[in-house]
C-alpha positions as a printed NumPy array, in Angstrom:
array([[  0.   ,   0.   ,   0.   ],
       [  1.402,   3.396,  -1.03 ],
       [  1.93 ,   5.809,   1.856],
       [ -0.006,   9.072,   1.715],
       [  2.342,  12.041,   1.203],
       [  1.373,  15.299,   2.87 ],
       [  1.627,  18.384,   0.641],
       [  1.38 ,  22.073,   1.504],
       [ -0.813,  24.402,  -0.512],
       [  1.394,  26.164,  -3.064],
       [  0.385,  29.662,  -1.963],
       [  1.393,  28.788,   1.612],
       [  4.735,  27.436,   0.384],
       [  5.526,  30.765,  -1.272],
       [  4.423,  32.728,   1.797],
       [  6.667,  30.741,   4.161],
       [  9.657,  29.659,   2.046],
       [ 12.056,  30.764,  -0.669],
       [ 12.813,  28.065,  -3.265],
       [ 16.388,  27.484,  -4.438],
       [ 16.999,  25.55 ,  -7.647],
       [ 19.934,  23.945,  -9.364],
       [ 19.464,  22.325, -12.761],
       [ 21.762,  19.744, -14.305],
       [ 21.018,  18.975, -17.929],
       [ 22.636,  16.033, -19.696],
       [ 22.78 ,  16.221, -23.481],
       [ 23.911,  13.348, -25.686],
       [ 25.987,  14.559, -28.613],
       [ 25.15 ,  13.421, -32.144],
       [ 28.684,  12.346, -33.08 ],
       [ 28.992,   9.317, -35.331],
       [ 30.885,   7.317, -32.71 ],
       [ 31.027,   7.061, -28.938],
       [ 33.135,   9.207, -26.623],
       [ 36.158,   6.933, -26.223],
       [ 35.817,   4.21 , -28.862],
       [ 34.735,   3.641, -32.455],
       [ 31.343,   2.056, -31.727],
       [ 28.334,   3.574, -33.487],
       [ 26.531,   6.307, -31.57 ],
       [ 22.939,   5.453, -32.549],
       [ 19.729,   5.293, -30.553],
       [ 18.135,   1.874, -30.072],
       [ 19.057,  -1.296, -31.918],
       [ 19.331,  -4.858, -30.711],
       [ 20.745,  -4.93 , -27.162],
       [ 24.52 ,  -5.189, -26.839],
       [ 25.247,  -4.96 , -30.568],
       [ 27.026,  -1.567, -30.51 ],
       [ 29.754,  -2.438, -28.052],
       [ 33.477,  -3.21 , -27.974],
       [ 36.116,  -4.04 , -25.339],
       [ 36.596,  -0.327, -24.557],
       [ 32.967,   0.614, -23.804],
       [ 32.481,  -2.742, -22.052],
       [ 35.384,  -1.95 , -19.748],
       [ 37.457,  -5.005, -20.652],
       [ 40.913,  -5.242, -19.016],
       [ 43.636,  -3.697, -21.14 ],
       [ 41.259,  -1.785, -23.465],
       [ 42.346,   1.846, -23.742],
       [ 40.167,   4.889, -24.521],
       [ 40.809,   7.463, -27.254],
       [ 38.919,  10.758, -26.941],
       [ 36.464,  11.744, -29.684],
       [ 37.671,  14.981, -31.3  ],
       [ 34.206,  15.934, -32.606],
       [ 32.849,  15.631, -29.079],
       [ 35.452,  18.11 , -27.832],
       [ 34.483,  20.449, -30.674],
       [ 30.814,  20.117, -29.72 ],
       [ 31.593,  20.813, -26.066],
       [ 33.491,  23.993, -26.936],
       [ 30.714,  25.242, -29.226],
       [ 28.153,  24.616, -26.473],
       [ 30.335,  26.492, -23.99 ],
       [ 30.722,  29.452, -26.342],
       [ 26.981,  29.602, -27.03 ],
       [ 26.386,  29.678, -23.258],
       [ 28.752,  32.635, -22.894],
       [ 31.252,  30.472, -20.973],
       [ 34.983,  30.771, -20.606],
       [ 36.787,  27.938, -22.397],
       [ 39.543,  26.272, -20.406],
       [ 43.056,  26.565, -21.756],
       [ 43.857,  23.227, -20.124],
       [ 41.548,  20.584, -18.707],
       [ 41.441,  16.842, -18.216],
       [ 39.233,  13.861, -17.527],
       [ 38.808,  12.133, -14.182],
       [ 37.439,   8.84 , -12.938],
       [ 34.191,   9.061, -11.004],
       [ 34.085,   5.804,  -9.069],
       [ 30.82 ,   4.074,  -8.271],
       [ 29.245,   0.725,  -8.941],
       [ 26.14 ,   0.201, -11.02 ],
       [ 25.425,  -2.869, -13.133],
       [ 24.993,  -0.63 , -16.207],
       [ 28.447,   0.919, -15.648],
       [ 30.709,  -1.932, -16.793],
       [ 33.997,  -0.222, -15.829],
       [ 32.739,   0.558, -12.277],
       [ 33.722,   4.163, -12.931],
       [ 32.523,   6.905, -15.245],
       [ 35.049,   8.883, -17.257],
       [ 34.004,  12.464, -16.605],
       [ 35.47 ,  15.852, -15.727],
       [ 35.646,  16.893, -12.095],
       [ 37.381,  20.091, -11.001],
       [ 38.681,  21.027, -14.455],
       [ 35.721,  21.337, -16.854],
       [ 36.163,  22.439, -20.442],
       [ 33.684,  25.36 , -20.086],
       [ 32.696,  27.424, -17.04 ],
       [ 31.226,  30.731, -15.79 ],
       [ 28.537,  31.354, -18.403],
       [ 24.896,  32.387, -18.535],
       [ 21.693,  31.935, -20.516],
       [ 18.95 ,  34.557, -20.637],
       [ 15.539,  32.926, -20.372],
       [ 12.21 ,  34.483, -21.387],
       [  9.181,  33.585, -19.253],
       [  5.605,  33.334, -20.485],
       [  4.816,  37.004, -19.838],
       [  8.009,  38.265, -21.469],
       [ 10.075,  38.72 , -18.303],
       [ 13.729,  37.8  , -18.854],
       [ 15.62 ,  35.849, -16.169],
       [ 19.368,  35.34 , -16.388],
       [ 20.378,  31.813, -15.357],
       [ 24.066,  31.592, -14.552],
       [ 26.   ,  28.532, -15.703],
       [ 28.517,  26.978, -13.333],
       [ 30.084,  24.586, -15.844],
       [ 29.616,  22.448, -18.922],
       [ 31.777,  19.359, -18.799],
       [ 32.358,  16.248, -20.895],
       [ 31.613,  12.699, -19.813],
       [ 30.167,   9.418, -21.071],
       [ 26.7  ,   7.949, -20.72 ],
       [ 25.89 ,   4.705, -18.926],
       [ 24.148,   1.617, -20.268],
       [ 20.522,   0.796, -19.518],
       [ 18.965,  -1.588, -17.007],
       [ 15.619,  -3.23 , -17.686],
       [ 13.955,  -4.563, -14.55 ],
       [ 11.52 ,  -7.356, -15.397],
       [  8.559,  -8.197, -13.174],
       [  7.184,  -6.156, -10.32 ],
       [  4.677,  -3.346, -10.514],
       [  6.851,  -0.263, -11.002],
       [  9.443,  -1.234, -13.605],
       [ 12.154,  -0.441, -11.049],
       [ 14.524,  -2.819,  -9.348],
       [ 12.438,  -3.103,  -6.183],
       [ 10.131,  -6.081,  -6.607],
       [ 11.595,  -7.107,  -9.976],
       [ 12.12 , -10.787, -10.731],
       [ 15.311, -10.196, -12.705],
       [ 17.181,  -7.464, -14.603],
       [ 18.583,  -7.233, -18.131],
       [ 21.475,  -4.997, -19.188],
       [ 21.987,  -3.245, -22.513],
       [ 25.373,  -1.57 , -22.995],
       [ 24.624,   0.044, -26.382],
       [ 24.369,   3.468, -24.696],
       [ 27.486,   2.966, -22.534],
       [ 30.145,   5.409, -23.693],
       [ 27.85 ,   7.743, -25.671],
       [ 29.257,  11.326, -25.516],
       [ 27.559,  13.491, -22.905],
       [ 27.831,  17.13 , -21.988],
       [ 26.535,  17.951, -18.522],
       [ 25.467,  21.582, -18.143],
       [ 25.2  ,  22.672, -14.511],
       [ 23.648,  25.938, -13.357],
       [ 24.72 ,  27.967, -10.393],
       [ 22.064,  28.206,  -7.677],
       [ 18.92 ,  29.88 ,  -8.979],
       [ 17.445,  32.103,  -6.267],
       [ 14.786,  34.778,  -5.805],
       [ 12.326,  33.322,  -8.316],
       [  9.532,  32.851,  -5.741],
       [  6.301,  31.426,  -7.066],
       [  7.73 ,  31.348, -10.589],
       [ 10.46 ,  28.822,  -9.736],
       [  8.766,  25.905, -11.562],
       [  8.151,  28.126, -14.614],
       [ 11.77 ,  29.306, -14.588],
       [ 12.961,  25.69 , -14.537],
       [ 10.79 ,  24.783, -17.525],
       [ 11.713,  27.925, -19.456],
       [ 15.435,  27.327, -18.866],
       [ 15.349,  23.752, -20.153],
       [ 13.233,  24.898, -23.11 ],
       [ 15.681,  27.699, -23.97 ],
       [ 18.621,  25.329, -23.59 ],
       [ 16.959,  22.777, -25.864],
       [ 16.4  ,  25.458, -28.52 ],
       [ 20.026,  26.567, -28.252],
       [ 21.419,  23.03 , -28.581],
       [ 19.126,  22.362, -31.523],
       [ 20.378,  25.508, -33.272],
       [ 23.96 ,  24.36 , -32.71 ],
       [ 23.079,  20.969, -34.271],
       [ 25.134,  19.127, -31.651],
       [ 22.272,  16.859, -30.535],
       [ 18.816,  15.782, -31.628],
       [ 17.623,  16.951, -28.146],
       [ 14.944,  14.24 , -28.035],
       [ 13.773,  14.319, -24.443],
       [ 11.487,  11.349, -25.105],
       [ 14.525,   9.263, -26.115],
       [ 16.76 ,  10.523, -23.322],
       [ 19.198,  12.494, -25.462],
       [ 18.26 ,  15.522, -23.355],
       [ 17.286,  14.998, -19.731],
       [ 17.193,  17.171, -16.639],
       [ 18.091,  16.54 , -13.001],
       [ 16.206,  19.094, -10.89 ],
       [ 17.717,  20.034,  -7.528],
       [ 15.225,  21.704,  -5.192],
       [ 15.56 ,  23.047,  -1.661],
       [ 13.623,  25.491,   0.488],
       [ 14.757,  28.264,   2.826],
       [ 12.557,  29.7  ,   5.53 ],
       [ 11.969,  33.403,   4.935],
       [ 14.278,  34.377,   7.801],
       [ 16.984,  31.778,   7.024],
       [ 20.522,  32.669,   5.93 ],
       [ 21.625,  29.225,   4.744],
       [ 20.308,  26.991,   1.982],
       [ 18.126,  24.064,   2.929],
       [ 18.88 ,  20.421,   2.185],
       [ 18.262,  19.61 ,  -1.457],
       [ 16.759,  16.682,  -3.28 ],
       [ 17.661,  15.763,  -6.845],
       [ 14.854,  14.513,  -9.072],
       [ 16.64 ,  12.491, -11.746],
       [ 16.217,  12.177, -15.496],
       [ 13.07 ,  14.256, -15.993],
       [ 12.308,  13.898, -19.686],
       [  9.82 ,  16.551, -20.771],
       [  9.438,  20.305, -20.315],
       [  6.064,  19.892, -18.65 ],
       [  7.482,  17.315, -16.263],
       [ 10.348,  19.601, -15.225],
       [  7.814,  22.203, -14.094],
       [  5.628,  19.624, -12.348],
       [  8.569,  17.97 , -10.585],
       [  9.849,  21.264,  -9.145],
       [  6.387,  22.3  ,  -7.986],
       [  5.711,  18.942,  -6.363],
       [  9.03 ,  18.902,  -4.502],
       [  8.365,  22.408,  -3.188],
       [  4.979,  21.39 ,  -1.77 ],
       [  6.292,  18.083,  -0.389],
       [  9.355,  19.571,   1.3  ],
       [  7.371,  22.48 ,   2.74 ],
       [  4.896,  20.106,   4.412],
       [  7.759,  18.18 ,   6.044],
       [  9.549,  21.322,   7.239],
       [  6.329,  22.838,   8.607],
       [  5.88 ,  19.777,  10.821],
       [  9.398,  20.126,  12.201],
       [ 10.841,  17.36 ,  10.051],
       [ 14.025,  17.408,   7.997],
       [ 14.672,  16.82 ,   4.314],
       [ 16.794,  13.829,   3.371],
       [ 19.479,  14.543,   0.776],
       [ 18.569,  11.969,  -1.84 ],
       [ 17.811,  11.33 ,  -5.463],
       [ 14.15 ,  11.   ,  -6.387],
       [ 12.231,   9.588,  -9.342],
       [  9.51 ,  11.541, -11.128],
       [  6.262,   9.667, -11.758],
       [  4.714,  10.811, -15.037],
       [  1.325,   9.287, -14.255],
       [  0.486,  11.486, -11.259],
       [  3.202,  14.157, -11.184],
       [  4.73 ,  12.977,  -7.902],
       [  8.28 ,  12.053,  -6.928],
       [  9.411,   8.959,  -5.038],
       [ 12.619,   8.214,  -3.096],
       [ 15.665,   6.87 ,  -4.913],
       [ 18.998,   6.569,  -3.149],
       [ 20.816,   8.632,  -0.575],
       [ 22.756,  11.268,  -2.504],
       [ 26.512,  10.853,  -2.462],
       [ 28.975,  13.699,  -2.043],
       [ 31.976,  14.361,  -4.284],
       [ 34.208,  12.642,  -1.715],
       [ 32.18 ,   9.441,  -2.034],
       [ 33.062,   9.199,  -5.716],
       [ 36.839,   9.173,  -5.032],
       [ 37.641,  11.266,  -8.097],
       [ 41.156,  11.06 ,  -9.455],
       [ 42.708,  12.083, -12.808],
       [ 42.137,   9.604, -15.647],
       [ 45.58 ,   8.028, -16.257],
       [ 44.736,   6.694, -19.737],
       [ 43.854,  10.047, -21.349],
       [ 46.093,  13.041, -21.964],
       [ 44.907,  16.511, -20.883],
       [ 43.04 ,  18.678, -23.383],
       [ 44.496,  22.091, -24.249],
       [ 42.433,  23.776, -26.99 ],
       [ 44.387,  26.58 , -28.634],
       [ 42.862,  30.06 , -28.561],
       [ 43.011,  30.113, -32.366],
       [ 40.892,  26.967, -32.579],
       [ 38.399,  28.323, -30.043],
       [ 37.976,  31.499, -32.078],
       [ 37.54 ,  29.476, -35.268],
       [ 34.759,  27.523, -33.559],
       [ 33.182,  30.76 , -32.347],
       [ 32.812,  31.797, -35.997],
       [ 30.799,  28.61 , -36.69 ],
       [ 28.088,  29.509, -34.178],
       [ 24.711,  29.97 , -35.876],
       [ 22.213,  32.741, -35.242],
       [ 21.205,  32.272, -31.615],
       [ 17.512,  31.529, -30.903],
       [ 16.995,  34.85 , -29.086],
       [ 18.389,  36.834, -32.018],
       [ 16.425,  34.722, -34.471],
       [ 13.202,  35.468, -32.593],
       [ 13.889,  39.207, -32.788],
       [ 14.489,  38.929, -36.547],
       [ 11.341,  36.862, -37.072],
       [  9.309,  39.365, -35.076],
       [ 10.486,  42.148, -37.39 ],
       [ 10.025,  40.181, -40.612],
       [  6.571,  38.849, -39.704],
       [  5.484,  42.15 , -38.144],
       [  4.46 ,  40.449, -34.886],
       [  3.401,  42.227, -31.73 ],
       [  5.116,  41.264, -28.479],
       [  1.942,  39.411, -27.471],
       [  1.824,  37.415, -30.725],
       [  5.472,  36.451, -30.344],
       [  4.857,  35.357, -26.742],
       [  1.964,  33.201, -27.926],
       [  4.332,  31.47 , -30.34 ],
       [  6.973,  31.014, -27.649],
       [  4.553,  29.768, -25.013],
       [  3.339,  26.89 , -27.184],
       [  6.788,  26.158, -28.612],
       [  5.75 ,  27.048, -32.165],
       [  8.451,  29.432, -33.438],
       [ 10.506,  26.825, -35.274],
       [  7.408,  24.998, -36.506],
       [  5.87 ,  28.157, -37.936],
       [  9.181,  29.165, -39.521],
       [  9.514,  25.747, -41.175],
       [  5.902,  25.93 , -42.402],
       [  6.591,  29.357, -43.922],
       [  9.706,  27.982, -45.61 ],
       [  7.502,  25.237, -47.069],
       [  5.233,  27.79 , -48.744],
       [  2.666,  29.082, -46.24 ],
       [  2.328,  32.684, -45.135],
       [  3.3  ,  33.571, -41.545],
       [ -0.308,  34.387, -40.612],
       [ -1.63 ,  31.103, -41.999],
       [  1.066,  29.035, -40.297],
       [  0.643,  30.849, -36.982],
       [ -3.108,  30.352, -36.982],
       [ -2.809,  26.599, -37.424],
       [  0.026,  25.955, -34.96 ],
       [ -1.037,  28.351, -32.198],
       [ -4.734,  27.536, -32.293],
       [ -5.802,  24.232, -33.853],
       [ -2.639,  22.202, -33.333],
       [ -1.759,  23.644, -29.914],
       [ -5.193,  22.561, -28.677],
       [ -4.569,  19.113, -30.127],
       [ -1.211,  18.861, -28.33 ],
       [ -2.764,  20.01 , -25.044],
       [ -5.509,  17.407, -25.268],
       [ -2.879,  14.705, -25.779],
       [ -0.643,  16.172, -23.038],
       [  2.392,  16.284, -25.339],
       [  4.662,  18.984, -26.703],
       [  3.559,  20.666, -29.933],
       [  6.611,  19.361, -31.794],
       [  5.658,  15.801, -30.857],
       [  2.505,  15.889, -32.997],
       [  2.788,  13.568, -35.968],
       [  2.356,  16.237, -38.616],
       [  5.321,  18.001, -40.205],
       [  5.525,  21.671, -41.199],
       [  5.699,  20.66 , -44.868],
       [  2.544,  18.56 , -44.514],
       [  0.72 ,  21.46 , -42.885],
       [  1.914,  23.741, -45.679],
       [  0.416,  21.252, -48.157],
       [ -2.943,  21.447, -46.351],
       [ -2.818,  25.252, -46.363],
       [ -2.024,  25.143, -50.087],
       [ -5.08 ,  22.958, -50.753],
       [ -7.27 ,  25.529, -48.964],
       [ -5.775,  28.415, -50.966],
       [ -6.341,  26.574, -54.248],
       [ -9.982,  25.992, -53.35 ],
       [ -9.645,  22.2  , -53.179],
       [-10.451,  22.212, -49.448],
       [-12.572,  24.345, -47.163],
       [-11.23 ,  25.251, -43.733],
       [-13.56 ,  22.667, -42.202],
       [-12.334,  19.953, -44.557],
       [ -8.753,  21.014, -43.931],
       [ -9.188,  20.314, -40.221],
       [-10.458,  16.845, -41.081],
       [ -7.41 ,  16.27 , -43.287],
       [ -5.113,  17.327, -40.461],
       [ -6.874,  14.874, -38.148],
       [ -6.277,  12.156, -40.705],
       [ -2.568,  12.972, -40.899],
       [ -2.337,  12.951, -37.103],
       [ -4.07 ,   9.572, -37.08 ],
       [ -1.357,   8.145, -39.313],
       [ -3.454,   7.834, -42.467],
       [ -0.709,   9.219, -44.686],
       [  0.106,  12.502, -46.381],
       [ -2.545,  15.218, -46.81 ],
       [ -3.112,  14.149, -50.423],
       [ -3.547,  10.523, -49.341],
       [ -6.01 ,  11.497, -46.603],
       [ -8.026,  13.586, -49.063],
       [ -8.144,  10.631, -51.461],
       [ -8.989,   7.994, -48.844],
       [-11.68 ,  10.061, -47.141],
       [-13.029,  11.653, -50.327],
       [-12.689,  15.164, -48.939],
       [-12.182,  17.354, -52.008],
       [-14.452,  20.36 , -52.42 ],
       [-17.311,  19.755, -54.841],
       [-16.425,  22.226, -57.592],
       [-18.601,  20.802, -60.364],
       [-21.338,  23.414, -60.906],
       [-23.778,  20.813, -62.24 ],
       [-23.57 ,  18.841, -58.999],
       [-23.912,  22.009, -56.946],
       [-26.872,  23.256, -58.998],
       [-28.656,  19.96 , -58.419],
       [-28.089,  20.261, -54.666],
       [-29.22 ,  23.922, -54.686],
       [-32.39 ,  23.146, -56.648],
       [-33.229,  20.312, -54.255],
       [-32.742,  22.555, -51.217],
       [-34.837,  25.352, -52.771],
       [-37.632,  22.927, -53.609],
       [-37.633,  21.689, -50.01 ],
       [-37.898,  25.225, -48.637],
       [-40.095,  27.24 , -51.042],
       [-40.853,  29.891, -48.41 ],
       [-37.151,  30.677, -48.09 ],
       [-36.863,  30.836, -51.894],
       [-39.681,  33.414, -51.945],
       [-37.913,  35.551, -49.316],
       [-34.768,  35.572, -51.404],
       [-36.736,  36.562, -54.517],
       [-38.271,  39.349, -52.45 ],
       [-34.874,  40.829, -51.78 ],
       [-34.07 ,  39.207, -48.428],
       [-30.789,  37.737, -49.662],
       [-29.648,  37.025, -46.082],
       [-32.248,  34.252, -46.017],
       [-29.996,  32.329, -48.422],
       [-28.039,  31.136, -45.367],
       [-30.634,  28.446, -44.691],
       [-30.26 ,  27.095, -48.238],
       [-26.449,  27.262, -48.012],
       [-26.628,  25.224, -44.81 ],
       [-28.84 ,  22.592, -46.44 ],
       [-26.479,  22.294, -49.436],
       [-23.424,  22.027, -47.175],
       [-25.148,  19.25 , -45.238],
       [-26.096,  17.429, -48.437],
       [-22.524,  17.628, -49.723],
       [-21.032,  16.682, -46.319],
       [-19.34 ,  20.051, -46.05 ],
       [-17.494,  19.61 , -49.322],
       [-19.098,  22.491, -51.21 ],
       [-17.625,  25.97 , -51.564],
       [-20.087,  28.038, -49.536],
       [-19.345,  31.212, -51.494],
       [-20.075,  29.51 , -54.822],
       [-23.23 ,  27.911, -53.388],
       [-24.533,  31.337, -52.349],
       [-23.866,  32.699, -55.845],
       [-25.762,  29.797, -57.423],
       [-28.718,  30.253, -55.056],
       [-29.106,  33.889, -56.082],
       [-28.832,  32.894, -59.752],
       [-31.406,  30.082, -59.461],
       [-34.087,  32.142, -57.762],
       [-33.473,  35.091, -60.084],
       [-32.958,  37.518, -57.231]])
């Protein structure tokens, strides 16, 4: 039986405590090979087929650092306004997990490749919060454990566990913020907005596919509370591997309400890792959180230090693309958007989707209308991010093109979009399968108009008498008869012609 967890009302939490956050984001790089060996860096595949003696930690196997991964790390550091180390090195982080075949993780400890940066984050109402970056360091990912049996999918209660080392050794960059203070009730929103802004930045750099659903971008959220009159930080918890923007916000909010209830009763917070439960938005205990001393860091003896020349760093700086914040300002000018319209795009995560739809042939207004209204509602109802919908910008542009050419009405276009989302194929295939093209044959429309007029002779008389507005009833009857596939404007024209008004 699951124990009942006491929570404090969120308004009371904010009145009594100040939240303090620290966010650690792990991003898998999209290099062709792993961090220290030549194995393919690809998501999925048959278990244990993308491994070698090095990433399996076999005795005598020696690592060789991936040069493209170092390049990616430097570009990330530059984009985050970090200083780039003139000299740094790897260390061994010692701990035992079954999915860590070497019993240590090759990481960076006190000498990261990038440090002292910042990222400006825009909240839903346009307020900008500067999140300071402590460090961005290189390391390798672990393998995966699959716990079979039991009710939770975790090791507790499982009958047995399976290990897949395909992910072991995949290049990781861990981006760690400095403590984030003074955000008050907006702390959960700040956490979500930061991870969202970071995801956009990494996507622009093209260093990762930033698929949170596949784990190539995941967030560890550290949360603690300080009483209003306190001078020292409270004990933190670390909610591990949160894998969606919405979940980051929910996890932070839940931990604030859970910790506040414990502190209000005179209890103490245990420094531990916690697991986020997607189903109900709660967190559950993991393991007692180790300190740096517990990991027994020491310099990696099998890898030479890294000393990127200043010339190389400056060459990489020149490769940085237009940053998302600058791109948004340019788009706002080019599309003539108000601040409110731009915020609407940002709040639903539609900027890139609208831009891609425009590039595929739609106008900015048309693309915005579809993504911000129709498709955003669809994503909300499915409780997923807008970009996770199974319709591409080019497909939406095709639908918009069919409306502009008169082959679809707006109502039919929405049905086509639903068909695409349901996996029925491209817009053209959905139109064909569902028979959704606008009836443009005047003979067929005239027959439907004559039938509707014959069924409502009193309305026909009103139209002949000059009350053209009465034609709406006939238009409605024709649209019903043609299952919405008639052009309402053309139907109205034919009605007026047929009655001789």
